[in-house]
């Protein structure tokens, strides 16, 4: 069959249809002639900055090295004239985003997460962080096997066919890990956090954190606890809370630990049927930050003009930014919250963020002091001195007043234990000692009193 002269000529490929286009890139359905294999072929015009061209090809080679059944396969990388191209597996089984909209059973959600965790384990072992785990980036082969896609070339070069310039500056806030949103150095535990948010959405049919504005959503990721699942899914709450712990050190250390936890859950029978997704009319979107007028933007799921197929047919060609284990400056520049094209916007967000964080910190410390004065040491849950000071430490690790507050609670428990012992209430005294040591295990007087009572 002769080549269609309206399409670019790439040696070894016969281009059949345009899938999508945007910025400097176009994605085509093509046939690899040597193997008579259908592929998704992404073409990029040579960038003005030669370093962009080098980075495009270097990162494509890195993704190509990630050979795993759970990762979209890269077949070929090269150049033809002034165009660079990537040939990848053409995936036509849809994406996870559309499946969540139809509702998912617990066993189905856990199976998908397990397969994705296996793929992430391979990715992380190669020194790569995906950085953009979300339902739209999880594709399915015809056999229903999930695939990680969107590993990061498009966003870096501003070629993501679904994102506006404002999106590039802020990224999708729904699945960002706290450390990624803050521009801190990230590792594989950031992907585990994002995967936990995806699992929550699969199980409940809704997002756990969704504010009126993008910054509100980010602050919810930083500060608010994960909402509880309904009672029939409560046995999965500990798994989700560990996956989405605010501090990376409190999460599963790696994908292997997560897989072990999933294996333990697999021994239990499924508890319920499909989760009911939120009605589309109630599914609010996070407003995007202001950007220079660019004309009307298409809705999130609308086809881009010139598309002849759905975006997920791209396979993995929307390669979102993967991140080699680099320093925090790289994360700040490329990590989704702050994009290289929006320094002024990023500065404004950072100032607003710091102001809101400082105000919340003051409120938590004041609430902690008030609760301590009223002897609300550990109860009621969520409104005790212990909870307020711990939340302050999550917001600002090592904050001296919050640490002093926890020390004061332990000291108060010492006083209460001594008083209870004097009244002959040995069991009550023991409970006070245990609560104090739970806060400060090395408290010398509490340890001494506990030793005396055992003698």
mmCIF file of N, CA and C in Angstrom, residues 156-275:
data_model
loop_
_atom_site.group_PDB
_atom_site.id
_atom_site.type_symbol
_atom_site.label_atom_id
_atom_site.label_comp_id
_atom_site.label_asym_id
_atom_site.label_seq_id
_atom_site.Cartn_x
_atom_site.Cartn_y
_atom_site.Cartn_z
ATOM 1 N N UNK A 156 7.606 17.576 30.046
ATOM 2 C CA UNK A 156 8.840 18.348 30.136
ATOM 3 C C UNK A 156 8.981 19.292 28.950
ATOM 4 N N UNK A 157 8.612 18.808 27.792
ATOM 5 C CA UNK A 157 8.742 19.624 26.585
ATOM 6 C C UNK A 157 7.445 20.349 26.244
ATOM 7 N N UNK A 158 6.514 20.400 27.200
ATOM 8 C CA UNK A 158 5.254 21.124 27.015
ATOM 9 C C UNK A 158 4.452 20.558 25.848
ATOM 10 N N UNK A 159 4.491 19.208 25.736
ATOM 11 C CA UNK A 159 3.802 18.600 24.606
ATOM 12 C C UNK A 159 2.644 17.714 25.031
ATOM 13 N N UNK A 160 2.313 17.692 26.311
ATOM 14 C CA UNK A 160 1.215 16.836 26.741
ATOM 15 C C UNK A 160 -0.047 17.288 26.020
ATOM 16 N N UNK A 161 -0.682 16.387 25.326
ATOM 17 C CA UNK A 161 -1.785 16.762 24.451
ATOM 18 C C UNK A 161 -3.069 17.041 25.218
ATOM 19 N N UNK A 162 -3.086 16.795 26.517
ATOM 20 C CA UNK A 162 -4.308 17.019 27.275
ATOM 21 C C UNK A 162 -4.174 18.158 28.268
ATOM 22 N N UNK A 163 -2.999 18.718 28.449
ATOM 23 C CA UNK A 163 -2.790 19.715 29.480
ATOM 24 C C UNK A 163 -2.610 21.095 28.890
ATOM 25 N N UNK A 164 -3.237 22.085 29.544
ATOM 26 C CA UNK A 164 -3.018 23.471 29.173
ATOM 27 C C UNK A 164 -1.733 23.956 29.821
ATOM 28 N N UNK A 165 -1.330 25.179 29.497
ATOM 29 C CA UNK A 165 -0.121 25.740 30.104
ATOM 30 C C UNK A 165 -0.279 25.829 31.612
ATOM 31 N N UNK A 166 -1.497 26.174 32.087
ATOM 32 C CA UNK A 166 -1.720 26.252 33.530
ATOM 33 C C UNK A 166 -1.555 24.894 34.173
ATOM 34 N N UNK A 167 -2.021 23.832 33.489
ATOM 35 C CA UNK A 167 -1.841 22.490 34.020
ATOM 36 C C UNK A 167 -0.366 22.159 34.156
ATOM 37 N N UNK A 168 0.423 22.580 33.189
ATOM 38 C CA UNK A 168 1.853 22.295 33.235
ATOM 39 C C UNK A 168 2.500 22.956 34.430
ATOM 40 N N UNK A 169 1.986 24.133 34.813
ATOM 41 C CA UNK A 169 2.563 24.837 35.948
ATOM 42 C C UNK A 169 2.195 24.163 37.251
ATOM 43 N N UNK A 170 0.968 23.626 37.327
ATOM 44 C CA UNK A 170 0.497 23.132 38.607
ATOM 45 C C UNK A 170 0.373 21.623 38.652
ATOM 46 N N UNK A 171 0.183 20.986 37.524
ATOM 47 C CA UNK A 171 -0.032 19.557 37.519
ATOM 48 C C UNK A 171 -1.404 19.215 38.074
ATOM 49 N N UNK A 172 -1.728 17.933 38.101
ATOM 50 C CA UNK A 172 -2.991 17.491 38.679
ATOM 51 C C UNK A 172 -2.817 17.364 40.177
ATOM 52 N N UNK A 173 -3.525 18.157 40.975
ATOM 53 C CA UNK A 173 -3.296 18.131 42.421
ATOM 54 C C UNK A 173 -3.935 16.944 43.113
ATOM 55 N N UNK A 174 -4.807 16.201 42.425
ATOM 56 C CA UNK A 174 -5.555 15.147 43.095
ATOM 57 C C UNK A 174 -4.675 14.006 43.587
ATOM 58 N N UNK A 175 -3.557 13.744 42.924
ATOM 59 C CA UNK A 175 -2.752 12.561 43.223
ATOM 60 C C UNK A 175 -1.335 12.901 43.671
ATOM 61 N N UNK A 176 -1.025 14.171 43.861
ATOM 62 C CA UNK A 176 0.321 14.582 44.262
ATOM 63 C C UNK A 176 0.637 14.119 45.676
ATOM 64 N N UNK A 177 1.828 13.586 45.871
ATOM 65 C CA UNK A 177 2.282 13.313 47.233
ATOM 66 C C UNK A 177 2.637 14.633 47.908
ATOM 67 N N UNK A 178 2.581 14.700 49.240
ATOM 68 C CA UNK A 178 2.928 15.951 49.925
ATOM 69 C C UNK A 178 4.321 16.453 49.572
ATOM 70 N N UNK A 179 5.297 15.551 49.511
ATOM 71 C CA UNK A 179 6.665 16.004 49.234
ATOM 72 C C UNK A 179 6.809 16.478 47.786
ATOM 73 N N UNK A 180 6.070 15.861 46.884
ATOM 74 C CA UNK A 180 6.135 16.310 45.496
ATOM 75 C C UNK A 180 5.501 17.686 45.349
ATOM 76 N N UNK A 181 4.380 17.909 46.026
ATOM 77 C CA UNK A 181 3.706 19.204 45.955
ATOM 78 C C UNK A 181 4.570 20.317 46.523
ATOM 79 N N UNK A 182 5.405 19.989 47.511
ATOM 80 C CA UNK A 182 6.264 20.994 48.134
ATOM 81 C C UNK A 182 7.584 21.180 47.391
ATOM 82 N N UNK A 183 7.796 20.414 46.321
ATOM 83 C CA UNK A 183 9.044 20.553 45.583
ATOM 84 C C UNK A 183 10.230 19.941 46.290
ATOM 85 N N UNK A 184 9.984 18.994 47.189
ATOM 86 C CA UNK A 184 11.081 18.336 47.891
ATOM 87 C C UNK A 184 11.604 17.171 47.055
ATOM 88 N N UNK A 185 12.746 16.661 47.451
ATOM 89 C CA UNK A 185 13.303 15.492 46.782
ATOM 90 C C UNK A 185 12.367 14.309 46.996
ATOM 91 N N UNK A 186 12.111 13.552 45.936
ATOM 92 C CA UNK A 186 11.188 12.432 46.036
ATOM 93 C C UNK A 186 11.881 11.133 45.659
ATOM 94 N N UNK A 187 11.262 10.033 46.086
ATOM 95 C CA UNK A 187 11.731 8.711 45.695
ATOM 96 C C UNK A 187 10.502 7.851 45.424
ATOM 97 N N UNK A 188 10.683 6.543 45.391
ATOM 98 C CA UNK A 188 9.583 5.656 45.037
ATOM 99 C C UNK A 188 8.392 5.737 45.960
ATOM 100 N N UNK A 189 8.589 6.201 47.188
ATOM 101 C CA UNK A 189 7.465 6.299 48.121
ATOM 102 C C UNK A 189 6.452 7.345 47.684
ATOM 103 N N UNK A 190 6.880 8.298 46.871
ATOM 104 C CA UNK A 190 5.937 9.266 46.311
ATOM 105 C C UNK A 190 4.950 8.569 45.376
ATOM 106 N N UNK A 191 5.433 7.646 44.563
ATOM 107 C CA UNK A 191 4.547 6.875 43.693
ATOM 108 C C UNK A 191 3.595 6.006 44.506
ATOM 109 N N UNK A 192 4.080 5.457 45.627
ATOM 110 C CA UNK A 192 3.215 4.638 46.476
ATOM 111 C C UNK A 192 2.076 5.480 47.033
ATOM 112 N N UNK A 193 2.367 6.715 47.425
ATOM 113 C CA UNK A 193 1.313 7.621 47.894
ATOM 114 C C UNK A 193 0.266 7.819 46.795
ATOM 115 N N UNK A 194 0.717 8.157 45.600
ATOM 116 C CA UNK A 194 -0.219 8.407 44.499
ATOM 117 C C UNK A 194 -1.037 7.162 44.182
ATOM 118 N N UNK A 195 -0.401 5.998 44.235
ATOM 119 C CA UNK A 195 -1.122 4.752 43.986
ATOM 120 C C UNK A 195 -2.178 4.520 45.065
ATOM 121 N N UNK A 196 -1.881 4.922 46.300
ATOM 122 C CA UNK A 196 -2.874 4.821 47.365
ATOM 123 C C UNK A 196 -4.096 5.685 47.092
ATOM 124 N N UNK A 197 -3.874 6.879 46.573
ATOM 125 C CA UNK A 197 -5.001 7.749 46.228
ATOM 126 C C UNK A 197 -5.830 7.109 45.114
ATOM 127 N N UNK A 198 -5.153 6.509 44.142
ATOM 128 C CA UNK A 198 -5.860 5.824 43.060
ATOM 129 C C UNK A 198 -6.678 4.661 43.611
ATOM 130 N N UNK A 199 -6.102 3.883 44.530
ATOM 131 C CA UNK A 199 -6.830 2.763 45.123
ATOM 132 C C UNK A 199 -8.054 3.257 45.879
ATOM 133 N N UNK A 200 -7.905 4.330 46.642
ATOM 134 C CA UNK A 200 -9.053 4.899 47.356
ATOM 135 C C UNK A 200 -10.163 5.251 46.364
ATOM 136 N N UNK A 201 -9.793 5.864 45.263
ATOM 137 C CA UNK A 201 -10.789 6.263 44.262
ATOM 138 C C UNK A 201 -11.453 5.041 43.635
ATOM 139 N N UNK A 202 -10.688 3.992 43.388
ATOM 140 C CA UNK A 202 -11.280 2.774 42.833
ATOM 141 C C UNK A 202 -12.291 2.158 43.794
ATOM 142 N N UNK A 203 -11.970 2.167 45.079
ATOM 143 C CA UNK A 203 -12.825 1.526 46.073
ATOM 144 C C UNK A 203 -14.070 2.340 46.394
ATOM 145 N N UNK A 204 -13.922 3.649 46.445
ATOM 146 C CA UNK A 204 -15.024 4.504 46.889
ATOM 147 C C UNK A 204 -15.767 5.185 45.747
ATOM 148 N N UNK A 205 -15.137 5.242 44.577
ATOM 149 C CA UNK A 205 -15.748 5.946 43.463
ATOM 150 C C UNK A 205 -15.579 7.444 43.516
ATOM 151 N N UNK A 206 -14.768 7.931 44.461
ATOM 152 C CA UNK A 206 -14.563 9.380 44.577
ATOM 153 C C UNK A 206 -13.149 9.658 45.061
ATOM 154 N N UNK A 207 -12.723 10.894 44.889
ATOM 155 C CA UNK A 207 -11.400 11.318 45.335
ATOM 156 C C UNK A 207 -11.420 11.611 46.827
ATOM 157 N N UNK A 208 -10.340 11.279 47.552
ATOM 158 C CA UNK A 208 -10.313 11.582 48.986
ATOM 159 C C UNK A 208 -10.113 13.052 49.291
ATOM 160 N N UNK A 209 -9.382 13.762 48.427
ATOM 161 C CA UNK A 209 -9.077 15.178 48.664
ATOM 162 C C UNK A 209 -9.463 15.977 47.424
ATOM 163 N N UNK A 210 -10.373 16.922 47.614
ATOM 164 C CA UNK A 210 -10.814 17.740 46.492
ATOM 165 C C UNK A 210 -11.312 19.071 47.039
ATOM 166 N N UNK A 211 -10.506 20.105 46.894
ATOM 167 C CA UNK A 211 -10.873 21.423 47.375
ATOM 168 C C UNK A 211 -11.499 22.266 46.286
ATOM 169 N N UNK A 212 -11.915 23.459 46.675
ATOM 170 C CA UNK A 212 -12.531 24.369 45.710
ATOM 171 C C UNK A 212 -11.507 24.886 44.714
ATOM 172 N N UNK A 213 -10.266 25.036 45.167
ATOM 173 C CA UNK A 213 -9.191 25.493 44.305
ATOM 174 C C UNK A 213 -8.038 24.500 44.383
ATOM 175 N N UNK A 214 -7.136 24.621 43.431
ATOM 176 C CA UNK A 214 -6.000 23.707 43.393
ATOM 177 C C UNK A 214 -5.198 23.757 44.687
ATOM 178 N N UNK A 215 -4.946 24.966 45.198
ATOM 179 C CA UNK A 215 -4.164 25.091 46.419
ATOM 180 C C UNK A 215 -4.881 24.451 47.601
ATOM 181 N N UNK A 216 -6.206 24.547 47.643
ATOM 182 C CA UNK A 216 -6.964 23.912 48.722
ATOM 183 C C UNK A 216 -6.771 22.396 48.685
ATOM 184 N N UNK A 217 -6.793 21.833 47.494
ATOM 185 C CA UNK A 217 -6.585 20.391 47.362
ATOM 186 C C UNK A 217 -5.189 19.992 47.827
ATOM 187 N N UNK A 218 -4.198 20.772 47.455
ATOM 188 C CA UNK A 218 -2.825 20.477 47.868
ATOM 189 C C UNK A 218 -2.691 20.546 49.383
ATOM 190 N N UNK A 219 -3.286 21.556 49.994
ATOM 191 C CA UNK A 219 -3.216 21.680 51.450
ATOM 192 C C UNK A 219 -3.932 20.521 52.136
ATOM 193 N N UNK A 220 -4.985 20.010 51.525
ATOM 194 C CA UNK A 220 -5.653 18.833 52.085
ATOM 195 C C UNK A 220 -4.715 17.632 52.059
ATOM 196 N N UNK A 221 -3.971 17.466 50.971
ATOM 197 C CA UNK A 221 -2.973 16.387 50.917
ATOM 198 C C UNK A 221 -1.941 16.546 52.030
ATOM 199 N N UNK A 222 -1.574 17.782 52.322
ATOM 200 C CA UNK A 222 -0.533 18.032 53.314
ATOM 201 C C UNK A 222 -1.019 17.817 54.736
ATOM 202 N N UNK A 223 -2.285 18.121 55.001
ATOM 203 C CA UNK A 223 -2.707 18.259 56.394
ATOM 204 C C UNK A 223 -3.870 17.377 56.827
ATOM 205 N N UNK A 224 -4.754 17.014 55.937
ATOM 206 C CA UNK A 224 -5.962 16.319 56.366
ATOM 207 C C UNK A 224 -5.771 14.809 56.337
ATOM 208 N N UNK A 225 -6.358 14.107 57.307
ATOM 209 C CA UNK A 225 -6.276 12.643 57.286
ATOM 210 C C UNK A 225 -7.113 12.073 56.149
ATOM 211 N N UNK A 226 -6.784 10.873 55.747
ATOM 212 C CA UNK A 226 -7.542 10.201 54.703
ATOM 213 C C UNK A 226 -8.957 9.931 55.203
ATOM 214 N N UNK A 227 -9.987 10.302 54.461
ATOM 215 C CA UNK A 227 -11.361 10.020 54.904
ATOM 216 C C UNK A 227 -11.576 8.518 55.044
ATOM 217 N N UNK A 228 -12.384 8.106 56.012
ATOM 218 C CA UNK A 228 -12.623 6.668 56.192
ATOM 219 C C UNK A 228 -13.463 6.092 55.061
ATOM 220 N N UNK A 229 -13.168 4.863 54.696
ATOM 221 C CA UNK A 229 -14.009 4.135 53.757
ATOM 222 C C UNK A 229 -15.297 3.713 54.453
ATOM 223 N N UNK A 230 -16.278 3.294 53.676
ATOM 224 C CA UNK A 230 -17.510 2.819 54.304
ATOM 225 C C UNK A 230 -17.220 1.524 55.073
ATOM 226 N N UNK A 231 -18.127 1.152 55.958
ATOM 227 C CA UNK A 231 -17.874 0.068 56.910
ATOM 228 C C UNK A 231 -17.497 -1.240 56.231
ATOM 229 N N UNK A 232 -18.115 -1.545 55.104
ATOM 230 C CA UNK A 232 -17.822 -2.820 54.451
ATOM 231 C C UNK A 232 -16.405 -2.886 53.897
ATOM 232 N N UNK A 233 -15.740 -1.736 53.806
ATOM 233 C CA UNK A 233 -14.360 -1.687 53.313
ATOM 234 C C UNK A 233 -13.373 -1.262 54.401
ATOM 235 N N UNK A 234 -13.836 -1.215 55.641
ATOM 236 C CA UNK A 234 -12.987 -0.706 56.723
ATOM 237 C C UNK A 234 -11.724 -1.536 56.909
ATOM 238 N N UNK A 235 -11.758 -2.806 56.523
ATOM 239 C CA UNK A 235 -10.562 -3.649 56.678
ATOM 240 C C UNK A 235 -9.420 -3.200 55.769
ATOM 241 N N UNK A 236 -9.719 -2.361 54.778
ATOM 242 C CA UNK A 236 -8.678 -1.848 53.885
ATOM 243 C C UNK A 236 -8.133 -0.500 54.327
ATOM 244 N N UNK A 237 -8.750 0.093 55.347
ATOM 245 C CA UNK A 237 -8.329 1.425 55.776
ATOM 246 C C UNK A 237 -6.868 1.459 56.227
ATOM 247 N N UNK A 238 -6.394 0.485 57.032
ATOM 248 C CA UNK A 238 -4.976 0.536 57.439
ATOM 249 C C UNK A 238 -4.015 0.494 56.251
ATOM 250 N N UNK A 239 -4.320 -0.316 55.253
ATOM 251 C CA UNK A 239 -3.476 -0.371 54.053
ATOM 252 C C UNK A 239 -3.402 0.997 53.387
ATOM 253 N N UNK A 240 -4.555 1.624 53.203
ATOM 254 C CA UNK A 240 -4.598 2.917 52.526
ATOM 255 C C UNK A 240 -3.915 4.003 53.342
ATOM 256 N N UNK A 241 -4.115 3.971 54.653
ATOM 257 C CA UNK A 241 -3.512 5.013 55.490
ATOM 258 C C UNK A 241 -1.995 4.915 55.482
ATOM 259 N N UNK A 242 -1.481 3.703 55.403
ATOM 260 C CA UNK A 242 -0.019 3.586 55.335
ATOM 261 C C UNK A 242 0.499 3.991 53.955
ATOM 262 N N UNK A 243 -0.216 3.629 52.913
ATOM 263 C CA UNK A 243 0.208 4.042 51.571
ATOM 264 C C UNK A 243 0.220 5.557 51.436
ATOM 265 N N UNK A 244 -0.724 6.234 52.097
ATOM 266 C CA UNK A 244 -0.887 7.680 51.923
ATOM 267 C C UNK A 244 -0.474 8.466 53.162
ATOM 268 N N UNK A 245 0.404 7.900 53.970
ATOM 269 C CA UNK A 245 0.903 8.651 55.128
ATOM 270 C C UNK A 245 1.561 9.946 54.662
ATOM 271 N N UNK A 246 1.412 11.006 55.450
ATOM 272 C CA UNK A 246 1.941 12.312 55.044
ATOM 273 C C UNK A 246 3.464 12.294 54.956
ATOM 274 N N UNK A 247 4.105 11.604 55.879
ATOM 275 C CA UNK A 247 5.563 11.530 55.889
ATOM 276 C C UNK A 247 6.023 10.277 55.140
ATOM 277 N N UNK A 248 6.920 10.404 54.187
ATOM 278 C CA UNK A 248 7.365 9.228 53.424
ATOM 279 C C UNK A 248 7.869 8.087 54.303
ATOM 280 N N UNK A 249 8.532 8.407 55.408
ATOM 281 C CA UNK A 249 9.096 7.351 56.259
ATOM 282 C C UNK A 249 8.014 6.510 56.928
ATOM 283 N N UNK A 250 6.769 7.011 56.946
ATOM 284 C CA UNK A 250 5.673 6.267 57.556
ATOM 285 C C UNK A 250 4.935 5.387 56.545
ATOM 286 N N UNK A 251 5.301 5.460 55.276
ATOM 287 C CA UNK A 251 4.666 4.636 54.247
ATOM 288 C C UNK A 251 5.406 3.307 54.105
ATOM 289 N N UNK A 252 4.901 2.456 53.244
ATOM 290 C CA UNK A 252 5.665 1.273 52.862
ATOM 291 C C UNK A 252 6.978 1.747 52.253
ATOM 292 N N UNK A 253 8.049 1.147 52.679
ATOM 293 C CA UNK A 253 9.369 1.621 52.258
ATOM 294 C C UNK A 253 9.606 1.422 50.768
ATOM 295 N N UNK A 254 8.948 0.427 50.196
ATOM 296 C CA UNK A 254 9.148 0.129 48.782
ATOM 297 C C UNK A 254 7.976 -0.702 48.285
ATOM 298 N N UNK A 255 7.983 -0.985 47.005
ATOM 299 C CA UNK A 255 6.889 -1.745 46.408
ATOM 300 C C UNK A 255 6.835 -3.168 46.952
ATOM 301 N N UNK A 256 7.982 -3.731 47.328
ATOM 302 C CA UNK A 256 7.994 -5.094 47.861
ATOM 303 C C UNK A 256 7.195 -5.181 49.157
ATOM 304 N N UNK A 257 7.360 -4.191 50.029
ATOM 305 C CA UNK A 257 6.574 -4.175 51.266
ATOM 306 C C UNK A 257 5.086 -4.035 50.970
ATOM 307 N N UNK A 258 4.749 -3.200 50.015
ATOM 308 C CA UNK A 258 3.347 -3.042 49.634
ATOM 309 C C UNK A 258 2.785 -4.348 49.088
ATOM 310 N N UNK A 259 3.549 -5.032 48.275
ATOM 311 C CA UNK A 259 3.090 -6.305 47.723
ATOM 312 C C UNK A 259 2.865 -7.337 48.817
ATOM 313 N N UNK A 260 3.722 -7.330 49.834
ATOM 314 C CA UNK A 260 3.546 -8.256 50.949
ATOM 315 C C UNK A 260 2.231 -7.979 51.666
ATOM 316 N N UNK A 261 1.925 -6.699 51.881
ATOM 317 C CA UNK A 261 0.663 -6.337 52.528
ATOM 318 C C UNK A 261 -0.532 -6.739 51.661
ATOM 319 N N UNK A 262 -0.414 -6.573 50.368
ATOM 320 C CA UNK A 262 -1.499 -6.960 49.469
ATOM 321 C C UNK A 262 -1.687 -8.475 49.455
ATOM 322 N N UNK A 263 -0.595 -9.220 49.558
ATOM 323 C CA UNK A 263 -0.697 -10.675 49.615
ATOM 324 C C UNK A 263 -1.457 -11.120 50.857
ATOM 325 N N UNK A 264 -1.216 -10.446 51.968
ATOM 326 C CA UNK A 264 -1.936 -10.782 53.194
ATOM 327 C C UNK A 264 -3.429 -10.510 53.038
ATOM 328 N N UNK A 265 -3.763 -9.418 52.386
ATOM 329 C CA UNK A 265 -5.173 -9.107 52.155
ATOM 330 C C UNK A 265 -5.810 -10.096 51.192
ATOM 331 N N UNK A 266 -5.031 -10.619 50.271
ATOM 332 C CA UNK A 266 -5.574 -11.534 49.266
ATOM 333 C C UNK A 266 -6.078 -12.827 49.891
ATOM 334 N N UNK A 267 -5.588 -13.139 51.092
ATOM 335 C CA UNK A 267 -6.045 -14.347 51.770
ATOM 336 C C UNK A 267 -7.441 -14.176 52.349
ATOM 337 N N UNK A 268 -7.920 -12.939 52.373
ATOM 338 C CA UNK A 268 -9.260 -12.662 52.875
ATOM 339 C C UNK A 268 -10.220 -12.563 51.698
ATOM 340 N N UNK A 269 -11.458 -13.056 51.845
ATOM 341 C CA UNK A 269 -12.414 -12.964 50.732
ATOM 342 C C UNK A 269 -12.862 -11.532 50.513
ATOM 343 N N UNK A 270 -13.236 -11.161 49.272
ATOM 344 C CA UNK A 270 -13.757 -9.819 49.004
ATOM 345 C C UNK A 270 -14.982 -9.538 49.850
ATOM 346 N N UNK A 271 -15.117 -8.287 50.268
ATOM 347 C CA UNK A 271 -16.189 -7.898 51.174
ATOM 348 C C UNK A 271 -17.388 -7.284 50.467
ATOM 349 N N UNK A 272 -17.213 -6.786 49.233
ATOM 350 C CA UNK A 272 -18.324 -6.057 48.632
ATOM 351 C C UNK A 272 -18.217 -6.011 47.123
ATOM 352 N N UNK A 273 -19.288 -5.533 46.478
ATOM 353 C CA UNK A 273 -19.348 -5.371 45.037
ATOM 354 C C UNK A 273 -18.768 -4.055 44.600
ATOM 355 N N UNK A 274 -19.111 -3.654 43.374
ATOM 356 C CA UNK A 274 -18.512 -2.435 42.829
ATOM 357 C C UNK A 274 -18.840 -1.197 43.634
ATOM 358 N N UNK A 275 -17.851 -0.303 43.735
ATOM 359 C CA UNK A 275 -18.094 1.003 44.348
ATOM 360 C C UNK A 275 -18.882 1.856 43.373
#
